[in-house]
GROMACS .gro file of C-alpha atoms in nm:
model
  313
    1MET     CA    1  -1.925   0.003  -1.330
    2GLN     CA    2  -1.818  -0.315  -1.152
    3ARG     CA    3  -1.614  -0.254  -0.840
    4LYS     CA    4  -1.260  -0.388  -0.854
    5ARG     CA    5  -1.181  -0.681  -0.627
    6THR     CA    6  -1.006  -0.592  -0.301
    7THR     CA    7  -0.686  -0.779  -0.213
    8ILE     CA    8  -0.600  -0.826   0.154
    9PHE     CA    9  -0.243  -0.841   0.277
   10ASP     CA   10  -0.091  -0.886   0.620
   11GLY     CA   11  -0.002  -0.652   0.906
   12GLY     CA   12   0.318  -0.564   1.088
   13MET     CA   13   0.534  -0.865   1.174
   14GLY     CA   14   0.826  -0.693   1.349
   15HIS     CA   15   0.639  -0.526   1.636
   16LEU     CA   16   0.434  -0.839   1.701
   17LEU     CA   17   0.745  -1.059   1.717
   18LYS     CA   18   0.919  -0.808   1.943
   19GLY     CA   19   0.616  -0.822   2.172
   20LYS     CA   20   0.651  -1.199   2.215
   21ASP     CA   21   0.958  -1.148   2.437
   22LEU     CA   22   1.161  -1.404   2.244
   23ARG     CA   23   1.496  -1.510   2.387
   24LEU     CA   24   1.745  -1.513   2.101
   25ALA     CA   25   2.110  -1.605   2.144
   26SER     CA   26   2.216  -1.369   1.865
   27LEU     CA   27   2.099  -1.069   2.068
   28ASP     CA   28   2.225  -1.173   2.412
   29GLY     CA   29   2.388  -0.878   2.586
   30GLN     CA   30   2.267  -0.623   2.335
   31GLN     CA   31   2.128  -0.287   2.439
   32PRO     CA   32   1.751  -0.236   2.416
   33ASP     CA   33   1.790  -0.009   2.114
   34LYS     CA   34   1.897  -0.317   1.916
   35TYR     CA   35   1.584  -0.517   2.000
   36PHE     CA   36   1.425  -0.410   1.671
   37LEU     CA   37   1.632  -0.695   1.523
   38VAL     CA   38   1.437  -0.955   1.720
   39GLY     CA   39   1.208  -1.008   1.422
   40ALA     CA   40   1.499  -1.062   1.185
   41TYR     CA   41   1.683  -1.313   1.403
   42ALA     CA   42   1.362  -1.501   1.483
   43ASN     CA   43   1.381  -1.619   1.120
   44VAL     CA   44   1.685  -1.833   1.200
   45GLU     CA   45   1.651  -1.904   1.574
   46GLN     CA   46   1.274  -1.954   1.606
   47PRO     CA   47   1.140  -1.995   1.252
   48SER     CA   48   0.829  -2.180   1.372
   49VAL     CA   49   0.721  -1.862   1.556
   50VAL     CA   50   0.756  -1.663   1.234
   51GLU     CA   51   0.569  -1.928   1.035
   52ASP     CA   52   0.289  -1.936   1.291
   53LEU     CA   53   0.247  -1.558   1.276
   54HIS     CA   54   0.233  -1.571   0.896
   55LEU     CA   55  -0.036  -1.839   0.931
   56GLU     CA   56  -0.233  -1.626   1.178
   57PHE     CA   57  -0.249  -1.350   0.918
   58ILE     CA   58  -0.348  -1.598   0.646
   59LYS     CA   59  -0.627  -1.742   0.864
   60ALA     CA   60  -0.741  -1.385   0.933
   61GLY     CA   61  -0.789  -1.327   0.561
   62ALA     CA   62  -0.452  -1.220   0.418
   63GLU     CA   63  -0.409  -1.326   0.058
   64VAL     CA   64  -0.057  -1.182   0.043
   65ILE     CA   65   0.203  -1.216   0.319
   66THR     CA   66   0.530  -1.023   0.338
   67THR     CA   67   0.871  -1.176   0.405
   68ASN     CA   68   0.990  -1.097   0.756
   69ASN     CA   69   1.312  -0.911   0.676
   70PHE     CA   70   1.220  -0.546   0.726
   71ALA     CA   71   1.494  -0.493   0.987
   72ALA     CA   72   1.756  -0.716   0.823
   73THR     CA   73   1.963  -0.462   0.634
   74PRO     CA   74   2.343  -0.441   0.607
   75TRP     CA   75   2.337  -0.104   0.783
   76ALA     CA   76   2.136  -0.235   1.080
   77LEU     CA   77   2.344  -0.551   1.110
   78HIS     CA   78   2.668  -0.351   1.092
   79SER     CA   79   2.569  -0.182   1.418
   80LEU     CA   80   2.604  -0.526   1.581
   81GLY     CA   81   2.908  -0.631   1.383
   82LYS     CA   82   2.687  -0.897   1.222
   83GLU     CA   83   2.667  -0.785   0.860
   84HIS     CA   84   2.785  -1.134   0.761
   85ASP     CA   85   2.440  -1.262   0.870
   86PHE     CA   86   2.261  -1.058   0.603
   87GLU     CA   87   2.215  -1.322   0.333
   88GLY     CA   88   2.121  -1.598   0.576
   89LEU     CA   89   1.856  -1.383   0.747
   90LEU     CA   90   1.691  -1.300   0.415
   91GLU     CA   91   1.699  -1.662   0.301
   92ALA     CA   92   1.545  -1.771   0.631
   93ALA     CA   93   1.272  -1.506   0.593
   94GLY     CA   94   1.190  -1.641   0.249
   95GLN     CA   95   1.186  -2.000   0.373
   96ALA     CA   96   0.957  -1.916   0.667
   97SER     CA   97   0.707  -1.750   0.435
   98GLN     CA   98   0.708  -2.049   0.202
   99GLN     CA   99   0.661  -2.291   0.492
  100ALA     CA  100   0.357  -2.092   0.599
  101VAL     CA  101   0.213  -2.095   0.248
  102ALA     CA  102   0.265  -2.472   0.227
  103LYS     CA  103   0.063  -2.514   0.547
  104ALA     CA  104  -0.209  -2.265   0.453
  105GLY     CA  105  -0.424  -2.499   0.247
  106LYS     CA  106  -0.525  -2.220   0.010
  107PRO     CA  107  -0.358  -1.994  -0.248
  108VAL     CA  108  -0.144  -1.725  -0.087
  109GLN     CA  109   0.115  -1.500  -0.251
  110VAL     CA  110   0.442  -1.392  -0.093
  111ALA     CA  111   0.569  -1.035  -0.126
  112GLY     CA  112   0.944  -0.989  -0.085
  113CYS     CA  113   1.014  -0.694   0.142
  114LEU     CA  114   1.250  -0.425   0.010
  115PRO     CA  115   1.262  -0.192   0.313
  116PRO     CA  116   1.445   0.132   0.398
  117LEU     CA  117   1.818   0.062   0.410
  118LYS     CA  118   1.881   0.282   0.714
  119ASP     CA  119   1.655   0.398   0.997
  120SER     CA  120   1.285   0.394   0.920
  121TYR     CA  121   1.166   0.747   0.832
  122GLN     CA  122   1.522   0.872   0.777
  123THR     CA  123   1.526   1.134   0.502
  124VAL     CA  124   1.886   1.264   0.511
  125ASP     CA  125   2.223   1.098   0.453
  126LEU     CA  126   2.062   0.819   0.252
  127GLY     CA  127   2.290   0.859  -0.047
  128THR     CA  128   2.188   0.874  -0.410
  129ALA     CA  129   1.966   0.620  -0.583
  130GLU     CA  130   2.274   0.492  -0.763
  131LEU     CA  131   2.452   0.425  -0.432
  132MET     CA  132   2.151   0.248  -0.278
  133GLN     CA  133   2.055   0.039  -0.579
  134PRO     CA  134   2.325  -0.234  -0.549
  135THR     CA  135   2.203  -0.326  -0.199
  136TYR     CA  136   1.844  -0.343  -0.319
  137MET     CA  137   1.957  -0.555  -0.612
  138GLN     CA  138   2.130  -0.794  -0.372
  139MET     CA  139   1.821  -0.817  -0.153
  140ALA     CA  140   1.596  -0.886  -0.451
  141ALA     CA  141   1.830  -1.156  -0.579
  142ILE     CA  142   1.833  -1.336  -0.242
  143LEU     CA  143   1.455  -1.321  -0.198
  144GLU     CA  144   1.360  -1.390  -0.560
  145PRO     CA  145   1.334  -1.772  -0.533
  146TYR     CA  146   1.083  -1.742  -0.248
  147VAL     CA  147   0.847  -1.465  -0.363
  148ASP     CA  148   0.573  -1.394  -0.613
  149LEU     CA  149   0.619  -1.018  -0.613
  150PHE     CA  150   0.820  -0.747  -0.440
  151LEU     CA  151   0.698  -0.482  -0.197
  152CYS     CA  152   0.916  -0.170  -0.183
  153GLU     CA  153   0.783  -0.030   0.143
  154THR     CA  154   0.804   0.260   0.385
  155LEU     CA  155   0.997   0.469   0.135
  156THR     CA  156   1.065   0.826   0.245
  157SER     CA  157   1.214   0.998  -0.061
  158THR     CA  158   1.226   0.992  -0.438
  159ALA     CA  159   1.590   0.874  -0.433
  160GLU     CA  160   1.498   0.576  -0.214
  161THR     CA  161   1.200   0.515  -0.440
  162MET     CA  162   1.408   0.490  -0.756
  163ALA     CA  163   1.670   0.267  -0.595
  164ALA     CA  164   1.419   0.014  -0.460
  165ALA     CA  165   1.174   0.023  -0.750
  166SER     CA  166   1.439  -0.015  -1.019
  167ALA     CA  167   1.583  -0.317  -0.838
  168ALA     CA  168   1.238  -0.473  -0.812
  169CYS     CA  169   1.175  -0.397  -1.179
  170ARG     CA  170   1.497  -0.569  -1.285
  171SER     CA  171   1.388  -0.886  -1.105
  172GLY     CA  172   1.124  -0.943  -1.370
  173LYS     CA  173   0.856  -1.001  -1.105
  174PRO     CA  174   0.555  -0.778  -1.036
  175PHE     CA  175   0.612  -0.519  -0.766
  176TRP     CA  176   0.432  -0.273  -0.542
  177VAL     CA  177   0.577   0.061  -0.429
  178SER     CA  178   0.464   0.206  -0.096
  179TRP     CA  179   0.553   0.539   0.064
  180THR     CA  180   0.538   0.657   0.424
  181LEU     CA  181   0.391   1.005   0.451
  182GLU     CA  182   0.402   1.300   0.685
  183ASP     CA  183   0.120   1.263   0.935
  184SER     CA  184  -0.073   1.552   0.785
  185GLU     CA  185  -0.337   1.631   0.525
  186HIS     CA  186  -0.084   1.731   0.259
  187ALA     CA  187   0.006   1.400   0.087
  188ARG     CA  188   0.380   1.455   0.121
  189LEU     CA  189   0.656   1.201   0.165
  190ARG     CA  190   0.851   1.236   0.488
  191SER     CA  191   1.123   1.403   0.281
  192GLY     CA  192   0.874   1.679   0.200
  193GLU     CA  193   0.852   1.571  -0.165
  194SER     CA  194   0.508   1.534  -0.317
  195LEU     CA  195   0.333   1.202  -0.354
  196GLN     CA  196   0.248   1.290  -0.713
  197GLU     CA  197   0.616   1.336  -0.795
  198ALA     CA  198   0.700   0.998  -0.643
  199VAL     CA  199   0.430   0.819  -0.844
  200LYS     CA  200   0.546   0.988  -1.163
  201LEU     CA  201   0.895   0.842  -1.114
  202VAL     CA  202   0.773   0.481  -1.115
  203GLN     CA  203   0.456   0.483  -1.322
  204SER     CA  204   0.628   0.370  -1.643
  205LEU     CA  205   0.844   0.096  -1.492
  206PRO     CA  206   0.760  -0.249  -1.635
  207GLY     CA  207   0.607  -0.475  -1.373
  208LEU     CA  208   0.457  -0.201  -1.153
  209GLN     CA  209   0.138  -0.356  -1.017
  210ALA     CA  210   0.039  -0.118  -0.738
  211VAL     CA  211   0.123   0.202  -0.553
  212LEU     CA  212   0.045   0.233  -0.184
  213VAL     CA  213   0.086   0.450   0.124
  214ASN     CA  214   0.187   0.297   0.456
  215CYS     CA  215   0.336   0.347   0.802
  216CYS     CA  216   0.155   0.670   0.886
  217ALA     CA  217  -0.161   0.776   1.066
  218PRO     CA  218  -0.492   0.646   0.923
  219GLN     CA  219  -0.612   1.003   0.875
  220ALA     CA  220  -0.304   1.087   0.665
  221ILE     CA  221  -0.385   0.791   0.440
  222THR     CA  222  -0.745   0.902   0.402
  223ALA     CA  223  -0.626   1.248   0.295
  224ALA     CA  224  -0.367   1.106   0.054
  225LEU     CA  225  -0.570   0.840  -0.126
  226PRO     CA  226  -0.754   1.075  -0.366
  227VAL     CA  227  -0.414   1.217  -0.466
  228LEU     CA  228  -0.266   0.869  -0.509
  229ARG     CA  229  -0.562   0.743  -0.712
  230ALA     CA  230  -0.550   1.046  -0.942
  231ALA     CA  231  -0.173   1.011  -0.995
  232ALA     CA  232  -0.169   0.635  -1.057
  233PRO     CA  233  -0.218   0.495  -1.407
  234ASP     CA  234  -0.554   0.323  -1.457
  235HIS     CA  235  -0.399  -0.025  -1.477
  236VAL     CA  236  -0.210   0.016  -1.147
  237GLY     CA  237  -0.375  -0.076  -0.817
  238VAL     CA  238  -0.388   0.156  -0.518
  239GLY     CA  239  -0.341   0.041  -0.160
  240ALA     CA  240  -0.302   0.142   0.203
  241SER     CA  241  -0.176   0.013   0.538
  242ALA     CA  242  -0.170   0.244   0.840
  243ASN     CA  243   0.015   0.240   1.169
  244GLY     CA  244  -0.186   0.123   1.466
  245PHE     CA  245  -0.033   0.344   1.734
  246LYS     CA  246  -0.224   0.637   1.880
  247THR     CA  247   0.095   0.845   1.885
  248SER     CA  248   0.172   0.928   1.524
  249THR     CA  249   0.521   0.883   1.384
  250THR     CA  250   0.549   1.259   1.336
  251GLU     CA  251   0.472   1.310   1.706
  252TRP     CA  252   0.710   1.030   1.805
  253LEU     CA  253   0.995   1.173   1.599
  254GLY     CA  254   0.952   1.538   1.685
  255GLY     CA  255   0.725   1.566   1.987
  256GLY     CA  256   0.415   1.780   2.006
  257THR     CA  257   0.087   1.715   1.832
  258THR     CA  258  -0.003   1.650   1.471
  259PRO     CA  259  -0.222   1.927   1.323
  260GLY     CA  260  -0.536   1.800   1.150
  261MET     CA  261  -0.498   1.441   1.269
  262ILE     CA  262  -0.805   1.413   1.489
  263VAL     CA  263  -0.826   1.090   1.690
  264PRO     CA  264  -1.184   1.009   1.797
  265ASP     CA  265  -1.242   0.891   2.154
  266GLY     CA  266  -1.273   0.516   2.177
  267ASP     CA  267  -1.067   0.431   1.867
  268TYR     CA  268  -0.769   0.312   2.074
  269ASP     CA  269  -0.739   0.059   2.354
  270GLU     CA  270  -0.569   0.084   2.693
  271HIS     CA  271  -0.231   0.023   2.525
  272ASP     CA  272  -0.290   0.310   2.280
  273VAL     CA  273  -0.326   0.067   1.989
  274ILE     CA  274  -0.614   0.111   1.745
  275THR     CA  275  -0.905  -0.128   1.792
  276PRO     CA  276  -0.989  -0.375   1.514
  277GLN     CA  277  -1.328  -0.207   1.474
  278ALA     CA  278  -1.179   0.140   1.430
  279TYR     CA  279  -0.915   0.012   1.187
  280ALA     CA  280  -1.180  -0.162   0.978
  281ALA     CA  281  -1.382   0.160   0.963
  282HIS     CA  282  -1.081   0.343   0.821
  283ALA     CA  283  -1.022   0.063   0.570
  284LYS     CA  284  -1.384   0.081   0.455
  285GLN     CA  285  -1.334   0.451   0.387
  286TRP     CA  286  -1.012   0.379   0.196
  287GLN     CA  287  -1.198   0.128  -0.017
  288LYS     CA  288  -1.457   0.395  -0.100
  289LEU     CA  289  -1.172   0.626  -0.202
  290GLY     CA  290  -1.045   0.374  -0.455
  291ALA     CA  291  -0.807   0.149  -0.261
  292THR     CA  292  -0.806  -0.207  -0.395
  293ILE     CA  293  -0.522  -0.342  -0.176
  294LEU     CA  294  -0.557  -0.320   0.201
  295GLY     CA  295  -0.342  -0.436   0.491
  296GLY     CA  296  -0.178  -0.308   0.805
  297CYS     CA  297   0.152  -0.177   0.934
  298CYS     CA  298   0.306  -0.139   1.282
  299ALA     CA  299   0.086  -0.278   1.566
  300VAL     CA  300  -0.180  -0.399   1.322
  301GLY     CA  301  -0.222  -0.769   1.394
  302PRO     CA  302  -0.428  -1.067   1.281
  303ALA     CA  303  -0.735  -0.951   1.476
  304HIS     CA  304  -0.732  -0.624   1.282
  305ILE     CA  305  -0.693  -0.801   0.947
  306LYS     CA  306  -0.974  -1.044   1.034
  307HIS     CA  307  -1.218  -0.769   1.126
  308MET     CA  308  -1.117  -0.560   0.825
  309THR     CA  309  -1.169  -0.855   0.591
  310GLU     CA  310  -1.515  -0.921   0.732
  311VAL     CA  311  -1.614  -0.556   0.689
  312ILE     CA  312  -1.484  -0.486   0.338
  313LYS     CA  313  -1.537  -0.817   0.157
   0.00000   0.00000   0.00000
């Protein structure tokens, strides 16, 4: 049987932009806990920086880049009293991605980001799918002119899944659905719901192109991929993008250690970020487990994508 072609997408934009120590007028005087919005406001205040980072990922091998609007949600902006900036930030994210594609000199697709509407990894007080869906519909409508497909990413629950995926489906464009998992061997969403149940909810939606797992430890992805591949319809791709931090999200949220998530010595650098070589080794294993779409999440940069591309292509 001929092996399916592997598609490469980008890594985490937000953490990399935050690490550039950008000075943005929109965030002057804000407390450090609001700095996660640096990436969003870079779209309008320093769009060339966003474009250049998109281009770095493209040069590293990414065939799909993601619009830089993960943090730009009405809920997050409301905490600054800046919810009126919502539409402009999303439009600027779409424009920056298109500017990068225009400069790339080769075919590149743009995925429109449909992120969690509240805190990343939040599993309670999200509201019903029906309450969340209008916001996702608004996001999809704003991004639609700039994108080739939608990426519903870092979803924590089945309610969030249905809200984001149904909005993407209604756009008429292809879409991917990606879940963040407990950092364990059990293939569970962070809500505790099963990955199989989540896939079942979306598998019949017109336009579904791929199902993925993201924003969790590489070992959790390795454990989950056989479950994801078995649950996904044959015509639907399977993908993965792990976090690059040595401290897992489960440890970060709750303290303590993560049972079963063994981190080999030498896989992480002096900043506790995974090395490109170690990340590529995980990606090669994911490919063997049936993943046909591979990228990165938080702290995974162009160097990781470049090394991964060289190893798996």
